mmCIF file of C-alpha atoms in Angstrom:
data_model
loop_
_atom_site.group_PDB
_atom_site.id
_atom_site.type_symbol
_atom_site.label_atom_id
_atom_site.label_comp_id
_atom_site.label_asym_id
_atom_site.label_seq_id
_atom_site.Cartn_x
_atom_site.Cartn_y
_atom_site.Cartn_z
ATOM 1 C CA MET A 59 -0.023 0.081 0.021
ATOM 2 C CA HIS A 60 1.061 3.588 -0.460
ATOM 3 C CA ASP A 61 0.074 6.605 1.553
ATOM 4 C CA LEU A 62 -2.549 8.819 -0.103
ATOM 5 C CA SER A 63 -2.339 11.395 2.702
ATOM 6 C CA LEU A 64 -6.099 11.013 3.017
ATOM 7 C CA GLY A 65 -8.135 11.103 6.300
ATOM 8 C CA VAL A 66 -11.811 10.080 6.393
ATOM 9 C CA VAL A 67 -14.570 11.289 8.833
ATOM 10 C CA ILE A 68 -17.624 9.202 9.336
ATOM 11 C CA VAL A 69 -20.096 10.552 11.812
ATOM 12 C CA THR A 70 -22.531 8.050 13.380
ATOM 13 C CA PHE A 71 -25.748 8.543 15.396
ATOM 14 C CA ASN A 72 -27.876 5.352 15.900
ATOM 15 C CA SER A 73 -26.542 3.896 12.699
ATOM 16 C CA GLY A 74 -24.521 1.000 13.664
ATOM 17 C CA SER A 75 -25.305 -1.475 10.933
ATOM 18 C CA GLU A 76 -25.177 1.144 8.224
ATOM 19 C CA ALA A 77 -21.835 2.540 9.553
ATOM 20 C CA VAL A 78 -20.346 -0.988 9.507
ATOM 21 C CA ASP A 79 -21.332 -1.338 5.899
ATOM 22 C CA CYS A 80 -19.760 2.003 5.153
ATOM 23 C CA ALA A 81 -16.554 1.413 6.933
ATOM 24 C CA GLU A 82 -16.082 -2.148 5.494
ATOM 25 C CA SER A 83 -16.624 -1.001 1.945
ATOM 26 C CA LEU A 84 -14.410 2.017 2.390
ATOM 27 C CA LEU A 85 -11.452 -0.050 3.718
ATOM 28 C CA ALA A 86 -12.093 -2.800 1.196
ATOM 29 C CA ALA A 87 -11.990 -0.207 -1.564
ATOM 30 C CA ALA A 88 -8.773 1.208 -0.209
ATOM 31 C CA ALA A 89 -7.295 -2.211 -0.056
ATOM 32 C CA ALA A 90 -8.186 -2.815 -3.662
ATOM 33 C CA ALA A 91 -6.737 0.586 -4.713
ATOM 34 C CA GLY A 92 -3.493 -0.042 -2.691
ATOM 35 C CA VAL A 93 -3.854 3.025 -0.463
ATOM 36 C CA ALA A 94 -3.614 3.483 3.302
ATOM 37 C CA LEU A 95 -6.220 5.659 5.182
ATOM 38 C CA ARG A 96 -6.698 7.209 8.518
ATOM 39 C CA VAL A 97 -10.332 6.930 9.449
ATOM 40 C CA ALA A 98 -12.081 8.906 12.281
ATOM 41 C CA LEU A 99 -15.373 7.322 13.278
ATOM 42 C CA VAL A 100 -17.165 9.967 15.449
ATOM 43 C CA ASP A 101 -20.188 8.785 17.426
ATOM 44 C CA ASN A 102 -22.606 11.634 18.126
ATOM 45 C CA ALA A 103 -23.820 10.256 21.440
ATOM 46 C CA SER A 104 -25.861 7.270 20.087
ATOM 47 C CA SER A 105 -28.534 5.947 22.225
ATOM 48 C CA ASP A 106 -28.530 2.580 20.827
ATOM 49 C CA ASP A 107 -25.762 -0.067 20.396
ATOM 50 C CA THR A 108 -24.014 1.601 17.500
ATOM 51 C CA VAL A 109 -20.769 1.873 19.432
ATOM 52 C CA ASP A 110 -20.849 -1.745 20.375
ATOM 53 C CA GLN A 111 -21.530 -2.782 16.822
ATOM 54 C CA LEU A 112 -18.463 -0.841 15.628
ATOM 55 C CA ARG A 113 -16.311 -2.351 18.308
ATOM 56 C CA ASP A 114 -17.459 -5.903 17.490
ATOM 57 C CA TRP A 115 -16.930 -5.354 13.714
ATOM 58 C CA ALA A 116 -13.330 -4.092 14.120
ATOM 59 C CA ALA A 117 -12.575 -6.849 16.609
ATOM 60 C CA GLY A 118 -14.008 -9.556 14.287
ATOM 61 C CA ARG A 119 -16.477 -10.622 16.872
ATOM 62 C CA ALA A 120 -19.246 -10.097 14.366
ATOM 63 C CA PRO A 121 -18.364 -11.625 10.957
ATOM 64 C CA TYR A 122 -19.066 -9.245 8.258
ATOM 65 C CA ALA A 123 -21.820 -10.163 5.650
ATOM 66 C CA PRO A 124 -22.804 -7.526 3.125
ATOM 67 C CA PRO A 125 -26.530 -6.809 2.824
ATOM 68 C CA ALA A 126 -28.248 -8.295 -0.307
ATOM 69 C CA ASP A 127 -29.474 -4.889 -1.567
ATOM 70 C CA LEU A 128 -25.854 -3.349 -2.100
ATOM 71 C CA PRO A 129 -25.017 -2.840 -5.752
ATOM 72 C CA PHE A 130 -21.725 -4.628 -5.124
ATOM 73 C CA ALA A 131 -20.432 -7.006 -2.407
ATOM 74 C CA PRO A 132 -17.381 -5.641 -0.312
ATOM 75 C CA LEU A 133 -14.840 -8.342 0.274
ATOM 76 C CA PRO A 134 -14.685 -8.740 4.067
ATOM 77 C CA LEU A 135 -11.312 -7.634 5.497
ATOM 78 C CA PRO A 136 -9.202 -9.737 7.732
ATOM 79 C CA LYS A 137 -9.940 -8.971 11.389
ATOM 80 C CA PRO A 138 -9.154 -7.691 13.963
ATOM 81 C CA LEU A 139 -8.569 -4.185 12.609
ATOM 82 C CA ALA A 140 -6.297 -1.728 14.559
ATOM 83 C CA LEU A 141 -8.663 0.554 16.486
ATOM 84 C CA VAL A 142 -7.978 3.177 19.153
ATOM 85 C CA GLU A 143 -10.863 4.804 21.049
ATOM 86 C CA GLY A 144 -11.362 7.829 23.197
ATOM 87 C CA ASP A 145 -12.736 11.390 23.506
ATOM 88 C CA PRO A 146 -12.108 14.067 20.869
ATOM 89 C CA ASP A 147 -8.751 14.936 22.605
ATOM 90 C CA LEU A 148 -7.393 11.370 21.914
ATOM 91 C CA ALA A 149 -3.665 11.583 21.062
ATOM 92 C CA PRO A 150 -2.966 10.961 17.398
ATOM 93 C CA ASP A 151 -1.903 7.393 16.972
ATOM 94 C CA PRO A 152 1.065 6.745 14.757
ATOM 95 C CA ILE A 153 0.292 4.609 11.598
ATOM 96 C CA ALA A 154 2.493 1.796 10.450
ATOM 97 C CA ALA A 155 3.553 1.719 6.886
ATOM 98 C CA GLY A 156 0.845 0.079 4.708
ATOM 99 C CA ASP A 157 -1.748 -0.059 7.541
ATOM 100 C CA HIS A 158 -5.111 1.671 7.966
ATOM 101 C CA ARG A 159 -5.635 3.325 11.366
ATOM 102 C CA ILE A 160 -9.117 3.737 12.725
ATOM 103 C CA ALA A 161 -10.004 5.895 15.710
ATOM 104 C CA LEU A 162 -13.442 5.760 17.350
ATOM 105 C CA LEU A 163 -14.081 9.129 18.970
ATOM 106 C CA HIS A 164 -17.039 10.020 21.325
ATOM 107 C CA SER A 165 -18.445 13.416 20.934
ATOM 108 C CA GLY A 166 -20.252 13.140 24.276
ATOM 109 C CA VAL A 167 -23.403 14.917 22.917
ATOM 110 C CA ASN A 168 -25.231 14.985 19.653
ATOM 111 C CA ARG A 169 -23.422 17.956 18.136
ATOM 112 C CA GLY A 170 -25.243 17.820 14.870
ATOM 113 C CA PHE A 171 -23.690 16.965 11.403
ATOM 114 C CA ALA A 172 -21.072 19.775 11.325
ATOM 115 C CA GLY A 173 -20.197 19.427 14.988
ATOM 116 C CA GLY A 174 -19.447 15.684 14.562
ATOM 117 C CA VAL A 175 -17.570 16.407 11.364
ATOM 118 C CA ASN A 176 -15.437 19.006 13.029
ATOM 119 C CA VAL A 177 -14.424 16.646 15.822
ATOM 120 C CA GLY A 178 -13.132 14.184 13.215
ATOM 121 C CA LEU A 179 -11.402 17.000 11.128
ATOM 122 C CA ALA A 180 -9.696 18.347 14.176
ATOM 123 C CA TYR A 181 -8.424 14.977 15.046
ATOM 124 C CA LEU A 182 -7.152 14.212 11.530
ATOM 125 C CA ALA A 183 -5.567 17.632 11.040
ATOM 126 C CA ARG A 184 -3.261 16.884 13.945
ATOM 127 C CA PHE A 185 -1.430 14.484 11.579
ATOM 128 C CA PRO A 186 0.811 16.701 9.525
ATOM 129 C CA ASP A 187 0.905 14.226 6.628
ATOM 130 C CA ILE A 188 -2.855 14.517 6.017
ATOM 131 C CA GLY A 189 -3.393 16.607 2.954
ATOM 132 C CA HIS A 190 -6.962 15.688 2.116
ATOM 133 C CA LEU A 191 -10.000 15.349 4.440
ATOM 134 C CA TRP A 192 -12.930 13.170 3.159
ATOM 135 C CA VAL A 193 -16.410 13.506 4.879
ATOM 136 C CA LEU A 194 -18.491 10.368 4.171
ATOM 137 C CA ASN A 195 -21.993 9.657 5.310
ATOM 138 C CA PRO A 196 -22.515 6.513 7.478
ATOM 139 C CA ASP A 197 -25.444 5.417 5.295
ATOM 140 C CA SER A 198 -23.285 5.195 2.215
ATOM 141 C CA VAL A 199 -20.974 2.540 0.663
ATOM 142 C CA VAL A 200 -17.878 2.901 -1.384
ATOM 143 C CA PRO A 201 -17.088 0.764 -4.340
ATOM 144 C CA PRO A 202 -13.486 0.003 -5.239
ATOM 145 C CA GLU A 203 -13.435 2.131 -8.474
ATOM 146 C CA ALA A 204 -14.200 5.178 -6.393
ATOM 147 C CA LEU A 205 -10.855 5.115 -4.547
ATOM 148 C CA VAL A 206 -9.086 4.439 -7.900
ATOM 149 C CA ALA A 207 -10.702 7.592 -9.340
ATOM 150 C CA LEU A 208 -10.064 9.782 -6.293
ATOM 151 C CA ALA A 209 -6.393 8.580 -5.895
ATOM 152 C CA ALA A 210 -5.737 9.520 -9.548
ATOM 153 C CA ARG A 211 -7.312 12.982 -9.143
ATOM 154 C CA LEU A 212 -5.541 13.770 -5.811
ATOM 155 C CA GLY A 213 -2.348 12.473 -7.224
ATOM 156 C CA THR A 214 -2.291 15.399 -9.758
ATOM 157 C CA GLY A 215 -1.542 17.875 -6.956
ATOM 158 C CA VAL A 216 -3.889 20.550 -8.569
ATOM 159 C CA PRO A 217 -5.211 22.871 -5.882
ATOM 160 C CA TYR A 218 -8.791 22.772 -5.006
ATOM 161 C CA ALA A 219 -11.236 23.714 -2.108
ATOM 162 C CA LEU A 220 -13.878 21.049 -2.097
ATOM 163 C CA LEU A 221 -14.122 17.891 -4.302
ATOM 164 C CA GLY A 222 -17.019 15.556 -5.003
ATOM 165 C CA GLY A 223 -18.336 13.029 -7.346
ATOM 166 C CA ARG A 224 -21.483 11.258 -8.238
ATOM 167 C CA VAL A 225 -23.915 10.041 -5.415
ATOM 168 C CA ALA A 226 -26.219 7.305 -6.684
ATOM 169 C CA TYR A 227 -29.025 5.742 -4.806
ATOM 170 C CA VAL A 228 -28.635 2.255 -3.347
ATOM 171 C CA ARG A 229 -32.277 1.796 -4.215
ATOM 172 C CA PRO A 230 -33.693 2.420 -6.768
ATOM 173 C CA ALA A 231 -30.750 0.998 -8.802
ATOM 174 C CA ASP A 232 -29.135 2.977 -11.569
ATOM 175 C CA MET A 233 -30.413 6.326 -10.363
ATOM 176 C CA ILE A 234 -28.453 9.461 -9.493
ATOM 177 C CA GLN A 235 -29.246 11.335 -6.314
ATOM 178 C CA ILE A 236 -26.703 14.258 -6.977
ATOM 179 C CA ASP A 237 -23.928 15.209 -9.206
ATOM 180 C CA GLY A 238 -23.190 18.454 -7.282
ATOM 181 C CA GLY A 239 -25.519 20.945 -5.740
ATOM 182 C CA THR A 240 -27.053 24.332 -6.725
ATOM 183 C CA VAL A 241 -28.441 27.076 -4.587
ATOM 184 C CA ASN A 242 -31.058 29.727 -5.466
ATOM 185 C CA ARG A 243 -29.761 32.967 -4.266
ATOM 186 C CA ARG A 244 -33.211 34.451 -3.910
ATOM 187 C CA THR A 245 -35.007 31.641 -1.872
ATOM 188 C CA GLY A 246 -31.960 29.740 -0.537
ATOM 189 C CA VAL A 247 -33.535 26.452 -1.996
ATOM 190 C CA THR A 248 -30.953 23.952 -3.061
ATOM 191 C CA GLY A 249 -31.188 21.556 -5.930
ATOM 192 C CA ASN A 250 -29.412 18.354 -7.065
ATOM 193 C CA LEU A 251 -27.822 18.312 -10.422
ATOM 194 C CA ASN A 252 -28.968 15.170 -12.518
ATOM 195 C CA LEU A 253 -31.399 14.032 -9.756
ATOM 196 C CA GLY A 254 -33.324 11.036 -10.923
ATOM 197 C CA LEU A 255 -31.397 10.379 -14.075
ATOM 198 C CA PRO A 256 -29.850 7.051 -14.955
ATOM 199 C CA ASP A 257 -26.523 6.496 -13.411
ATOM 200 C CA SER A 258 -25.276 4.262 -16.306
ATOM 201 C CA THR A 259 -25.954 6.732 -19.137
ATOM 202 C CA THR A 260 -25.784 10.189 -17.793
ATOM 203 C CA PRO A 261 -22.541 12.159 -18.505
ATOM 204 C CA PRO A 262 -20.879 14.221 -15.828
ATOM 205 C CA PRO A 263 -22.181 17.680 -15.066
ATOM 206 C CA ASP A 264 -20.755 20.977 -16.059
ATOM 207 C CA PRO A 265 -18.425 21.790 -13.196
ATOM 208 C CA ALA A 266 -19.195 25.479 -13.611
ATOM 209 C CA ALA A 267 -22.843 24.756 -12.621
ATOM 210 C CA ILE A 268 -21.961 23.350 -9.244
ATOM 211 C CA ASP A 269 -22.469 25.711 -6.232
ATOM 212 C CA PHE A 270 -21.501 23.174 -3.515
ATOM 213 C CA ILE A 271 -20.494 19.658 -2.862
ATOM 214 C CA MET A 272 -22.965 17.347 -0.885
ATOM 215 C CA GLY A 273 -21.813 16.501 2.495
ATOM 216 C CA ALA A 274 -22.461 12.820 2.003
ATOM 217 C CA ASN A 275 -19.405 12.579 -0.171
ATOM 218 C CA MET A 276 -17.086 15.591 0.150
ATOM 219 C CA VAL A 277 -13.343 15.899 0.226
ATOM 220 C CA ALA A 278 -11.763 19.026 1.438
ATOM 221 C CA SER A 279 -8.120 20.069 0.811
ATOM 222 C CA ARG A 280 -5.918 20.803 3.775
ATOM 223 C CA ALA A 281 -5.199 24.234 2.259
ATOM 224 C CA PHE A 282 -8.880 25.011 2.171
ATOM 225 C CA TYR A 283 -9.531 23.669 5.807
ATOM 226 C CA GLU A 284 -6.580 25.819 7.149
ATOM 227 C CA ALA A 285 -7.617 28.902 5.270
ATOM 228 C CA VAL A 286 -11.431 28.791 5.905
ATOM 229 C CA GLY A 287 -11.549 26.793 9.177
ATOM 230 C CA PRO A 288 -14.107 24.231 10.173
ATOM 231 C CA MET A 289 -17.741 23.870 9.292
ATOM 232 C CA ARG A 290 -20.116 26.292 11.085
ATOM 233 C CA GLU A 291 -21.938 24.327 13.681
ATOM 234 C CA ASP A 292 -24.988 26.617 14.248
ATOM 235 C CA TYR A 293 -26.926 25.007 11.360
ATOM 236 C CA PHE A 294 -27.045 21.715 13.266
ATOM 237 C CA LEU A 295 -28.214 19.810 10.232
ATOM 238 C CA TYR A 296 -28.344 20.924 6.442
ATOM 239 C CA TYR A 297 -26.626 23.891 4.794
ATOM 240 C CA GLU A 298 -23.219 23.404 6.430
ATOM 241 C CA GLU A 299 -21.687 22.246 3.266
ATOM 242 C CA VAL A 300 -23.431 25.133 1.273
ATOM 243 C CA ASP A 301 -21.980 27.615 3.739
ATOM 244 C CA TRP A 302 -18.536 25.996 3.506
ATOM 245 C CA ALA A 303 -18.532 26.259 -0.243
ATOM 246 C CA MET A 304 -19.592 29.844 -0.216
ATOM 247 C CA ARG A 305 -16.522 30.701 1.959
ATOM 248 C CA ARG A 306 -14.011 29.069 -0.352
ATOM 249 C CA GLY A 307 -12.523 32.157 -1.844
ATOM 250 C CA ASP A 308 -10.492 31.626 -5.085
ATOM 251 C CA LEU A 309 -10.079 27.825 -4.604
ATOM 252 C CA PRO A 310 -12.219 25.885 -7.000
ATOM 253 C CA LEU A 311 -14.865 23.216 -6.476
ATOM 254 C CA VAL A 312 -14.040 20.035 -8.357
ATOM 255 C CA TYR A 313 -16.084 17.203 -9.801
ATOM 256 C CA CYS A 314 -14.088 14.051 -9.973
ATOM 257 C CA GLU A 315 -15.395 11.699 -12.646
ATOM 258 C CA GLY A 316 -15.599 8.120 -11.395
ATOM 259 C CA PHE A 317 -15.659 9.034 -7.756
ATOM 260 C CA ARG A 318 -19.150 7.511 -7.174
ATOM 261 C CA ILE A 319 -20.625 6.279 -3.905
ATOM 262 C CA TYR A 320 -23.942 4.738 -3.143
ATOM 263 C CA HIS A 321 -26.268 6.322 -0.636
ATOM 264 C CA ARG A 322 -29.233 5.120 1.406
ATOM 265 C CA ALA A 323 -30.744 8.539 1.123
ATOM 266 C CA GLY A 324 -32.744 9.704 4.069
ATOM 267 C CA SER A 325 -32.147 6.841 6.427
ATOM 268 C CA ALA A 326 -30.063 8.733 8.975
ATOM 269 C CA ILE A 327 -32.199 11.719 9.647
ATOM 270 C CA GLY A 328 -35.419 11.355 7.787
ATOM 271 C CA SER A 329 -34.548 13.312 4.706
ATOM 272 C CA PRO A 330 -37.026 13.041 1.810
ATOM 273 C CA THR A 331 -36.783 10.189 -0.627
ATOM 274 C CA LEU A 332 -38.483 9.527 -3.991
ATOM 275 C CA SER A 333 -41.445 7.814 -2.366
ATOM 276 C CA ARG A 334 -42.136 10.015 0.781
ATOM 277 C CA ILE A 335 -41.801 13.539 2.043
ATOM 278 C CA ALA A 336 -39.384 14.534 4.834
ATOM 279 C CA THR A 337 -40.009 14.131 8.497
ATOM 280 C CA PRO A 338 -40.788 17.071 10.751
ATOM 281 C CA PHE A 339 -37.309 16.653 12.216
ATOM 282 C CA SER A 340 -35.701 16.897 8.703
ATOM 283 C CA LEU A 341 -37.858 19.725 7.593
ATOM 284 C CA TYR A 342 -37.355 21.846 10.735
ATOM 285 C CA PHE A 343 -33.644 21.861 10.378
ATOM 286 C CA LYS A 344 -33.575 22.075 6.602
ATOM 287 C CA HIS A 345 -35.751 25.252 6.556
ATOM 288 C CA ARG A 346 -34.005 26.712 9.668
ATOM 289 C CA GLY A 347 -30.667 26.196 7.835
ATOM 290 C CA ARG A 348 -32.113 27.640 4.598
ATOM 291 C CA MET A 349 -33.003 30.950 6.286
ATOM 292 C CA MET A 350 -29.782 31.131 8.328
ATOM 293 C CA PHE A 351 -27.863 30.765 5.162
ATOM 294 C CA LEU A 352 -29.892 33.262 3.267
ATOM 295 C CA ARG A 353 -29.650 35.865 6.054
ATOM 296 C CA ARG A 354 -25.912 35.308 6.253
ATOM 297 C CA PHE A 355 -24.931 35.533 2.584
ATOM 298 C CA PHE A 356 -27.894 37.244 0.851
ATOM 299 C CA PRO A 357 -29.764 39.245 3.558
ATOM 300 C CA ARG A 358 -31.606 41.359 1.127
ATOM 301 C CA ASN A 359 -33.394 38.277 -0.235
ATOM 302 C CA ALA A 360 -34.745 37.188 3.177
ATOM 303 C CA PRO A 361 -38.298 38.299 2.232
ATOM 304 C CA PHE A 362 -38.257 35.957 -0.842
ATOM 305 C CA GLY A 363 -37.162 33.178 1.486
ATOM 306 C CA TYR A 364 -39.937 33.736 3.942
ATOM 307 C CA ALA A 365 -42.503 33.872 1.157
ATOM 308 C CA PHE A 366 -41.233 30.632 -0.138
ATOM 309 C CA THR A 367 -41.618 29.198 3.407
ATOM 310 C CA LEU A 368 -45.296 30.013 3.502
ATOM 311 C CA ALA A 369 -46.047 28.749 0.151
ATOM 312 C CA TYR A 370 -44.235 25.433 0.819
ATOM 313 C CA ALA A 371 -45.998 25.056 4.154
ATOM 314 C CA ALA A 372 -49.302 25.550 2.431
ATOM 315 C CA ARG A 373 -48.469 22.973 -0.182
ATOM 316 C CA LEU A 374 -47.779 20.434 2.585
ATOM 317 C CA LEU A 375 -51.062 21.030 4.087
ATOM 318 C CA VAL A 376 -53.108 21.052 0.853
ATOM 319 C CA ARG A 377 -51.350 18.402 -1.261
ATOM 320 C CA HIS A 378 -50.057 16.079 1.470
ATOM 321 C CA ARG A 379 -52.343 16.711 4.366
ATOM 322 C CA ALA A 380 -49.143 16.952 6.606
ATOM 323 C CA PRO A 381 -49.889 19.566 9.414
ATOM 324 C CA ALA A 382 -47.025 18.431 11.583
ATOM 325 C CA GLU A 383 -44.563 18.834 8.657
ATOM 326 C CA ALA A 384 -46.043 22.232 7.802
ATOM 327 C CA ARG A 385 -45.521 23.442 11.440
ATOM 328 C CA ALA A 386 -41.950 22.186 11.312
ATOM 329 C CA VAL A 387 -41.251 24.223 8.148
ATOM 330 C CA ILE A 388 -42.743 27.389 9.578
ATOM 331 C CA ALA A 389 -41.058 26.980 13.008
ATOM 332 C CA GLY A 390 -37.631 26.228 11.428
ATOM 333 C CA ALA A 391 -37.694 29.112 8.855
ATOM 334 C CA PHE A 392 -38.926 31.779 11.363
ATOM 335 C CA GLY A 393 -36.455 30.664 14.128
ATOM 336 C CA LEU A 394 -39.168 29.333 16.473
ATOM 337 C CA ALA A 395 -38.478 26.606 19.087
ATOM 338 C CA PRO A 396 -38.580 23.042 17.746
ATOM 339 C CA PRO A 397 -42.031 21.482 17.615
ATOM 340 C CA ALA A 398 -42.679 18.468 19.791
ATOM 341 C CA ALA A 399 -42.122 15.994 17.128
ATOM 342 C CA VAL A 400 -38.571 17.416 16.679
ATOM 343 C CA ARG A 401 -37.797 17.838 20.390
ATOM 344 C CA ALA A 402 -38.625 14.196 21.008
ATOM 345 C CA ARG A 403 -35.555 13.318 18.938
ATOM 346 C CA LEU A 404 -33.240 15.702 20.654
ATOM 347 C CA GLY A 405 -31.495 15.157 23.993
ATOM 348 C CA PRO A 406 -31.477 18.035 26.337
ATOM 349 C CA ARG A 407 -28.008 19.252 25.614
ATOM 350 C CA ALA A 408 -28.492 18.769 21.830
ATOM 351 C CA ALA A 409 -31.542 20.894 22.109
ATOM 352 C CA GLU A 410 -29.377 23.701 23.638
ATOM 353 C CA ILE A 411 -27.032 23.304 20.648
ATOM 354 C CA ALA A 412 -29.933 23.466 18.042
#
């Protein structure tokens, strides 16, 4: 194996089996590509057995069997895997040549997406050899060819801020979730390039059309991280990666062809899927983040953002007969306290952060 100078952050919250699939596929892909990784698994105070599942997986106490619905079958790695564990101040553990090194970090509280990511980024940044920081969702899986494409692109040494590739759905098969994101400067509404198109026949997007890289599969250069700093944590969920991209200065966003992952969209936090609307939890934080973003970067357009909020809530009521979801949209966008359906999923300390 050769050192790619790549660190990977995977944030977990009540997502043990999915995180195991993600980590196993990632390390199997890295082994196939012949690269060594440093991986920071950050648990955001899971209330279930996520941490135990990760420990058992790394130790080999729970033999790995890939789920039948994956578009490929990761080859199980020899176990046990080298695993260090502790709080976010865990001392960096030296990596032996040709080895992966995995750290299981405990955030102590649900810090939200960006908060968990920042724990992992801060840990990895203490290794001076890390030049690239990859944020990967726990409900995603990485095929071997993704690491081959990423290694080739990073090996060019061309400067960049944030890099992404194609995110395809696990189910339905052969369907794109996103090829890079767009954001409407008037309403703050984000969009997915090539959403719903066939993965097998759709060409890559025009890089100039990309406004941000989706946080489910996003690589940040160390130069960008040191210049801009970590992700803002006050969004809690959603829009953190949009905000990060807007602060990149002259460093470009890059689309890496062939850097494809598969994503079980919406499984972690109740985001919308092709067959259902989002949960109140997801809607509250998405529209809260949308208006925070709009007020931060395009404050003159806030009235358009609020008008969109009311129209969207009305559509939820009329078309979907979803009063709880409509209340969540309005509460989030207008900065009101989380509704009961949202508070039920937040612990007391997480509610203070949110």
